[in-house]
C-alpha cells in the first residue's frame, strides 16, 4: 500500500534540510529522501567560509551534518532513497522511491540540486575511476605528490586547484578564456600558489595512458593562427566546469528552462503545479550558494505550510 504524508522533501542539501527544519517545526511531519548524494554538493567541497554564523569557516560535511541533526531534532523523517519517478498530474502528488515504493503527498518540495558537468570527451568515460574525477575532495587523496590538471576558471576550479596543490606536487589549471571567472580572492590564491600553473586560452581535447590517465592533449588558441598543440603529463584529470540541474524526472511534469532548471513564479518557490515547490540549485541558475539554497528551502517550507492551511489539509 502507498504511504501518505503531508510534506515530502526530495534532496538533502542546504535547501532540503532547511525545508525540513521549517516544516518539522510547523508540525507537517516531513519525510525527506536524501537522494544520490546525501548532504548534497557541499559534502564534496572543502572549507565553507561564506556561510553566515561560522566566523572560522566549517567543512562542507560538518555543515551538512549539523543541518541534518537540526532537522531530525524537530522530527523530520530523514530516509535513504532516490526519487525515480513523479506523477504530479493527480492529487495527492505521487513520488516513486527507488523504482518501487510510492509516496503520496499533499505537498512536495524539490531540492534535488545540481550535478557536475563533464566536457563530453570519450576519454572521460574511458578513464572514469582511473584518473578522471569531478570531485577533488573525494579523490584528491589518491594524487599525493603526483601531477594533476583541473579544468575550469570559476570559483570551483580555483578552490579545487588550491586544495589539490596541498596534496599534489603540481597542478595545471586549464582555462579556456584568457582570464579567470572566479572571485578576486580565489583568483589571487590560485595565481599566487607556486604549485599551480595556469594554462589560459587552452582546452583539453583528449587523455592518454595505458592503465589510467598519464597525460592530456591540450590545444592552445584553438582555431587561431597561433594555435599550439601539446601534451601535459598528468596522473589525474579533474573537472570543475559547472553543474547541471538534477531535473530529469521532472521534465514531463514541470516547466523547465532551456538548460533544465525548474521555472518558478518569480520571487517564490512555486512551480506550475499547486503544492509542488522547488528550492535551491535545482531552480537557481544565478546564485547557487549554500546560503541562498537554504533561504529558498525556508521559503518553500513556508509556502507548503500556507498551502496546507489554505486547503484545510
Ligand atoms: P562557473 O559556472 O562559475 O564556472 C565554470 C567555469 O568552467 C568557467 O570558467 C567556464 O568557462 C568553464 N567552463 C564551462 N564549460 C566549459 C567547457 N566546456 N570547457 C572548458 N571550460 C568550461 O561554475 P563554478 O562551479 O565554478 O561556480 C558555480 C557558482 O558557485 C558560482 O556562482 C560560484 O561563484 C559559486 N561558488 C562559490 C564558491 C565560494 O564562494 N567559496 C566555491 C565554489 C563555487 P567560461 O568562464 O569561459 O565560461
Coordinates of C-alpha atoms and ligand atoms in Angstrom, one line a residue:
X1 CA 0.0 0.0 0.0
X2 CA 1.2 3.5 -0.7
X3 CA 2.3 5.7 2.1
X4 CA 0.6 9.0 2.5
X5 CA 2.4 12.1 4.0
X6 CA 1.7 15.8 4.2
X7 CA 5.1 17.0 3.1
X8 CA 7.7 15.2 1.1
X9 CA 11.1 16.7 0.6
X10 CA 13.4 15.3 -2.2
X11 CA 17.0 16.1 -1.6
X12 CA 19.4 16.7 1.3
X13 CA 21.5 19.8 0.5
X14 CA 21.0 23.1 2.4
X15 CA 17.7 23.7 0.6
X16 CA 16.2 20.2 1.5
X17 CA 17.4 20.3 5.2
X18 CA 16.3 23.9 5.7
X19 CA 12.9 23.0 4.3
X20 CA 12.9 20.0 6.7
X21 CA 13.7 22.2 9.7
X22 CA 10.9 24.6 9.0
X23 CA 8.3 22.1 8.1
X24 CA 9.0 19.9 11.0
X25 CA 8.9 22.8 13.4
X26 CA 5.5 23.6 11.8
X27 CA 4.3 20.1 12.6
X28 CA 4.0 19.0 9.0
X29 CA 5.8 15.7 9.8
X30 CA 8.0 16.0 6.7
X31 CA 9.6 12.9 5.1
X32 CA 12.9 13.7 3.4
X33 CA 14.6 11.4 0.9
X34 CA 18.4 12.1 0.8
X35 CA 18.9 11.2 -2.9
X36 CA 22.1 10.0 -4.7
X37 CA 24.5 12.2 -2.7
X38 CA 23.4 12.5 0.9
X39 CA 24.3 16.0 2.1
X40 CA 24.5 17.3 -1.5
X41 CA 27.3 19.1 -3.2
X42 CA 28.7 20.7 -0.1
X43 CA 29.9 17.3 1.1
X44 CA 32.3 17.4 -1.9
X45 CA 33.8 20.8 -1.1
X46 CA 36.5 21.6 1.4
X47 CA 36.1 24.6 3.7
X48 CA 33.0 26.7 3.6
X49 CA 34.0 30.2 4.6
X50 CA 30.9 32.2 3.5
X51 CA 28.0 30.6 5.3
X52 CA 26.9 33.1 7.9
X53 CA 27.5 32.1 11.5
X54 CA 30.8 30.4 11.1
X55 CA 33.5 33.0 11.6
X56 CA 36.3 30.5 11.4
X57 CA 34.7 28.5 8.5
X58 CA 33.4 25.0 8.6
X59 CA 33.9 21.9 6.4
X60 CA 31.0 21.2 4.0
X61 CA 30.5 17.8 5.5
X62 CA 30.2 19.2 9.1
X63 CA 27.8 21.9 8.0
X64 CA 25.5 19.3 6.4
X65 CA 25.7 17.0 9.4
X66 CA 24.7 20.0 11.6
X67 CA 21.8 20.8 9.3
X68 CA 20.6 17.2 9.3
X69 CA 20.8 17.0 13.1
X70 CA 18.8 20.2 13.4
X71 CA 16.1 18.8 11.1
X72 CA 16.0 15.4 12.9
X73 CA 15.8 17.2 16.3
X74 CA 12.4 18.6 15.3
X75 CA 11.1 15.3 14.0
X76 CA 11.9 15.3 10.3
X77 CA 11.9 11.7 9.0
X78 CA 15.2 11.5 7.0
X79 CA 15.5 8.4 4.8
X80 CA 17.9 6.9 2.4
X81 CA 16.4 6.6 -1.1
X82 CA 16.3 8.2 -4.5
X83 CA 13.2 9.6 -6.2
X84 CA 13.0 7.8 -9.5
X85 CA 9.6 9.0 -10.9
X86 CA 7.0 11.5 -10.1
X87 CA 3.3 11.9 -11.0
X88 CA 2.1 15.5 -10.4
X89 CA -1.0 15.1 -12.7
X90 CA -3.2 13.7 -9.9
X91 CA -3.7 14.6 -6.3
X92 CA -2.2 13.8 -3.9
X93 CA 1.1 14.1 -5.7
X94 CA 2.9 10.8 -6.2
X95 CA 6.7 10.2 -5.9
X96 CA 8.2 6.8 -6.6
X97 CA 11.3 5.9 -4.4
X98 CA 13.9 3.5 -5.7
X99 CA 11.6 2.4 -8.5
X100 CA 9.3 0.6 -6.0
X101 CA 7.7 2.5 -3.1
X102 CA 5.2 5.2 -3.9
X103 CA 4.8 8.1 -1.5
X104 CA 1.6 10.2 -1.8
X105 CA 2.0 13.7 -0.5
X106 CA -0.1 16.8 -0.2
X107 CA 3.0 18.9 -0.8
X108 CA 6.3 18.2 -2.5
X109 CA 9.5 20.3 -2.0
X110 CA 12.0 19.5 -4.8
X111 CA 15.6 20.2 -3.6
X112 CA 17.5 17.8 -5.9
X113 CA 20.3 20.3 -6.6
X114 CA 22.7 20.0 -9.5
X115 CA 25.5 17.7 -10.6
X116 CA 29.0 18.3 -12.0
X117 CA 29.3 18.7 -15.8
X118 CA 31.8 16.9 -17.9
X119 CA 33.4 18.1 -21.2
X120 CA 31.9 15.3 -23.1
X121 CA 35.2 13.7 -24.2
X122 CA 35.0 10.0 -24.9
X123 CA 38.2 9.7 -22.8
X124 CA 36.4 11.0 -19.7
X125 CA 34.2 7.8 -19.8
X126 CA 37.2 5.6 -20.8
X127 CA 39.2 6.8 -17.7
X128 CA 36.3 7.1 -15.2
X129 CA 37.6 6.0 -11.9
X130 CA 41.1 5.7 -13.4
X131 CA 42.2 9.3 -13.2
X132 CA 39.1 11.3 -14.1
X133 CA 37.1 12.9 -11.3
X134 CA 34.7 15.8 -10.7
X135 CA 35.4 15.9 -7.0
X136 CA 38.9 17.0 -5.7
X137 CA 37.9 16.5 -2.1
X138 CA 36.7 13.0 -2.8
X139 CA 39.6 11.8 -4.9
X140 CA 42.5 14.2 -4.2
X141 CA 44.0 11.9 -1.6
X142 CA 45.0 9.5 -4.4
X143 CA 47.2 12.1 -6.0
X144 CA 49.6 12.9 -3.2
X145 CA 52.9 14.0 -4.7
X146 CA 51.6 13.5 -8.2
X147 CA 50.7 15.9 -11.1
X148 CA 47.1 16.7 -11.8
X149 CA 45.0 19.0 -14.0
X150 CA 41.8 20.9 -13.1
X151 CA 39.6 22.2 -16.0
X152 CA 37.6 25.4 -15.4
X153 CA 38.1 29.0 -14.5
X154 CA 35.4 29.6 -11.9
X155 CA 35.4 29.5 -8.1
X156 CA 35.1 25.8 -8.0
X157 CA 38.1 25.3 -10.3
X158 CA 40.2 27.6 -8.2
X159 CA 39.1 26.0 -5.0
X160 CA 39.8 22.5 -6.3
X161 CA 43.2 23.6 -7.7
X162 CA 44.2 25.1 -4.4
X163 CA 43.0 22.0 -2.5
X164 CA 44.9 19.7 -4.8
X165 CA 48.0 21.8 -4.6
X166 CA 48.1 20.9 -0.9
X167 CA 48.4 17.3 -1.8
X168 CA 49.9 17.0 -5.3
X169 CA 53.4 18.2 -6.4
X170 CA 52.0 20.2 -9.4
X171 CA 48.5 21.3 -10.6
X172 CA 47.7 22.6 -14.1
X173 CA 44.6 24.8 -14.2
X174 CA 43.2 24.6 -17.8
X175 CA 41.2 27.7 -18.5
X176 CA 39.5 28.2 -21.9
X177 CA 39.4 32.0 -21.7
X178 CA 42.3 34.5 -21.2
X179 CA 41.1 35.2 -17.7
X180 CA 39.6 33.5 -14.6
X181 CA 35.9 33.9 -13.9
X182 CA 36.4 33.2 -10.2
X183 CA 36.0 35.8 -7.5
X184 CA 39.1 38.1 -6.9
X185 CA 40.1 36.4 -3.7
X186 CA 40.1 32.9 -5.2
X187 CA 41.9 34.2 -8.3
X188 CA 44.6 35.7 -6.2
X189 CA 45.0 32.5 -4.1
X190 CA 45.3 30.3 -7.3
X191 CA 47.7 32.7 -9.1
X192 CA 49.9 33.1 -6.0
X193 CA 50.2 29.3 -5.4
X194 CA 53.6 28.2 -6.6
X195 CA 52.4 24.7 -7.4
X196 CA 49.6 25.9 -9.7
X197 CA 50.4 26.6 -13.4
X198 CA 47.5 28.2 -15.2
X199 CA 47.2 27.4 -18.9
X200 CA 45.0 30.2 -20.3
X201 CA 43.1 30.0 -23.6
X202 CA 43.6 26.3 -23.5
X203 CA 41.3 23.3 -23.9
X204 CA 41.8 19.6 -23.1
X205 CA 40.8 17.6 -26.1
X206 CA 41.8 14.1 -25.1
X207 CA 43.5 11.9 -22.5
X208 CA 46.0 9.2 -22.8
X209 CA 47.6 6.4 -20.7
X210 CA 48.0 2.6 -20.5
X211 CA 46.3 1.7 -17.2
X212 CA 44.9 5.1 -16.3
X213 CA 45.4 8.7 -17.1
X214 CA 49.1 9.5 -17.9
X215 CA 48.5 12.7 -19.8
X216 CA 46.2 15.1 -21.6
X217 CA 46.2 16.6 -25.1
X218 CA 46.0 20.3 -25.0
X219 CA 45.1 22.8 -27.7
X220 CA 46.0 26.5 -27.0
X221 CA 44.5 29.3 -29.1
X222 CA 42.3 26.8 -31.0
X223 CA 41.4 27.8 -34.5
X224 CA 43.7 30.9 -34.4
X225 CA 46.9 31.4 -36.4
X226 CA 49.0 30.9 -33.3
X227 CA 47.3 27.6 -32.4
X228 CA 49.5 25.3 -30.4
X229 CA 49.1 21.6 -29.7
X230 CA 51.0 19.9 -26.9
X231 CA 50.7 17.2 -24.2
X232 CA 51.0 17.5 -20.5
X233 CA 51.9 14.6 -18.3
X234 CA 49.3 14.2 -15.5
X235 CA 48.1 11.4 -13.2
X236 CA 44.7 12.9 -12.5
X237 CA 42.2 15.0 -14.5
X238 CA 39.6 17.0 -12.5
X239 CA 36.5 18.6 -14.0
X240 CA 35.3 21.9 -12.4
X241 CA 33.3 23.4 -15.2
X242 CA 29.9 24.0 -13.6
X243 CA 26.8 21.9 -12.9
X244 CA 23.6 20.9 -14.5
X245 CA 20.3 20.8 -12.5
X246 CA 19.0 17.3 -11.5
X247 CA 15.6 17.5 -13.1
X248 CA 15.4 14.5 -15.4
X249 CA 12.5 13.0 -13.6
X250 CA 10.5 16.3 -13.7
X251 CA 10.9 17.2 -17.3
X252 CA 7.5 15.9 -18.4
X253 CA 5.8 17.3 -15.3
X254 CA 7.1 20.8 -14.6
X255 CA 8.1 23.8 -16.7
X256 CA 11.9 23.9 -17.1
X257 CA 14.1 26.4 -18.8
X258 CA 16.3 25.5 -21.8
X259 CA 19.1 24.3 -19.5
X260 CA 16.8 22.2 -17.3
X261 CA 16.3 24.5 -14.3
X262 CA 12.8 24.3 -12.8
X263 CA 10.9 27.5 -13.6
X264 CA 9.1 29.0 -10.6
X265 CA 6.9 32.0 -10.2
X266 CA 9.4 34.9 -9.8
X267 CA 10.4 35.6 -6.2
X268 CA 8.7 32.4 -5.0
X269 CA 9.4 28.7 -4.9
X270 CA 6.1 27.9 -6.6
X271 CA 6.2 25.6 -9.6
X272 CA 3.4 25.4 -12.2
X273 CA 1.8 22.6 -10.1
X274 CA -0.1 23.6 -7.0
X275 CA 1.6 22.3 -3.8
X276 CA 4.8 21.5 -5.6
X277 CA 7.7 23.8 -4.7
X278 CA 11.4 24.0 -5.9
X279 CA 14.2 25.2 -3.7
X280 CA 17.9 25.5 -4.1
X281 CA 20.2 25.0 -7.1
X282 CA 17.6 23.0 -9.0
X283 CA 15.7 26.2 -9.6
X284 CA 18.6 28.7 -9.4
X285 CA 20.9 29.3 -12.3
X286 CA 22.1 32.6 -10.9
X287 CA 23.3 32.5 -7.3
X288 CA 23.9 28.8 -6.5
X289 CA 25.2 29.4 -3.0
X290 CA 24.6 27.3 0.1
X291 CA 23.0 30.3 1.9
X292 CA 20.6 31.2 -1.0
X293 CA 19.7 27.5 -1.2
X294 CA 19.0 27.4 2.5
X295 CA 16.9 30.6 2.2
X296 CA 14.8 29.2 -0.7
X297 CA 14.3 26.0 1.3
X298 CA 12.8 28.2 4.1
X299 CA 10.5 29.9 1.5
X300 CA 9.4 26.6 0.1
X301 CA 8.6 25.3 3.6
X302 CA 6.5 28.4 4.5
X303 CA 4.7 28.1 1.2
X304 CA 4.0 24.4 1.8
X305 CA 2.6 25.3 5.2
X306 CA 0.4 28.1 3.8
X307 CA -0.9 25.8 1.1
X308 CA -1.9 23.1 3.5
X309 CA -3.6 25.5 5.8
X310 CA -5.5 27.3 2.9
X311 CA -6.7 23.9 1.7
X312 CA -7.5 22.8 5.2
X313 CA -5.2 19.7 4.8
Ligands
LIG1 P1 31.0 28.6 -13.0 O1 29.9 28.5 -14.0 O2 31.1 29.9 -12.3 O3 32.4 28.4 -13.8 C1 32.5 27.4 -14.7 C2 33.9 27.5 -15.3 O4 34.1 26.4 -16.2 C3 34.1 28.8 -16.2 O5 35.4 29.2 -16.1 C4 33.8 28.3 -17.6 O6 34.5 29.0 -18.6 C5 34.4 26.9 -17.5 N1 33.8 26.0 -18.5 C6 32.4 25.7 -18.6 N2 32.3 24.8 -19.6 C7 33.5 24.6 -20.1 C8 34.0 23.8 -21.2 N3 33.1 23.0 -21.9 N4 35.3 23.7 -21.4 C9 36.2 24.4 -20.6 N5 35.8 25.2 -19.6 C10 34.5 25.3 -19.4 O7 30.9 27.3 -12.1 P2 31.5 27.1 -10.7 O8 31.2 25.7 -10.4 O9 33.0 27.5 -10.6 O10 30.7 28.1 -9.7 C11 29.3 28.0 -9.7 C12 28.8 29.0 -8.7 O11 29.2 28.6 -7.3 C13 29.4 30.4 -8.9 O12 28.4 31.3 -8.6 C14 30.5 30.5 -7.9 O13 30.8 31.8 -7.5 C15 29.9 29.6 -6.7 N6 31.0 29.1 -5.9 C16 31.4 29.7 -4.8 C17 32.4 29.2 -4.0 C18 32.8 30.0 -2.8 O14 32.3 31.1 -2.7 N7 33.6 29.5 -2.0 C19 33.1 28.0 -4.3 C20 32.6 27.3 -5.5 C21 31.6 27.9 -6.3 P3 34.0 30.5 -19.1 O15 34.4 31.4 -18.0 O16 34.7 30.6 -20.3 O17 32.5 30.4 -19.2

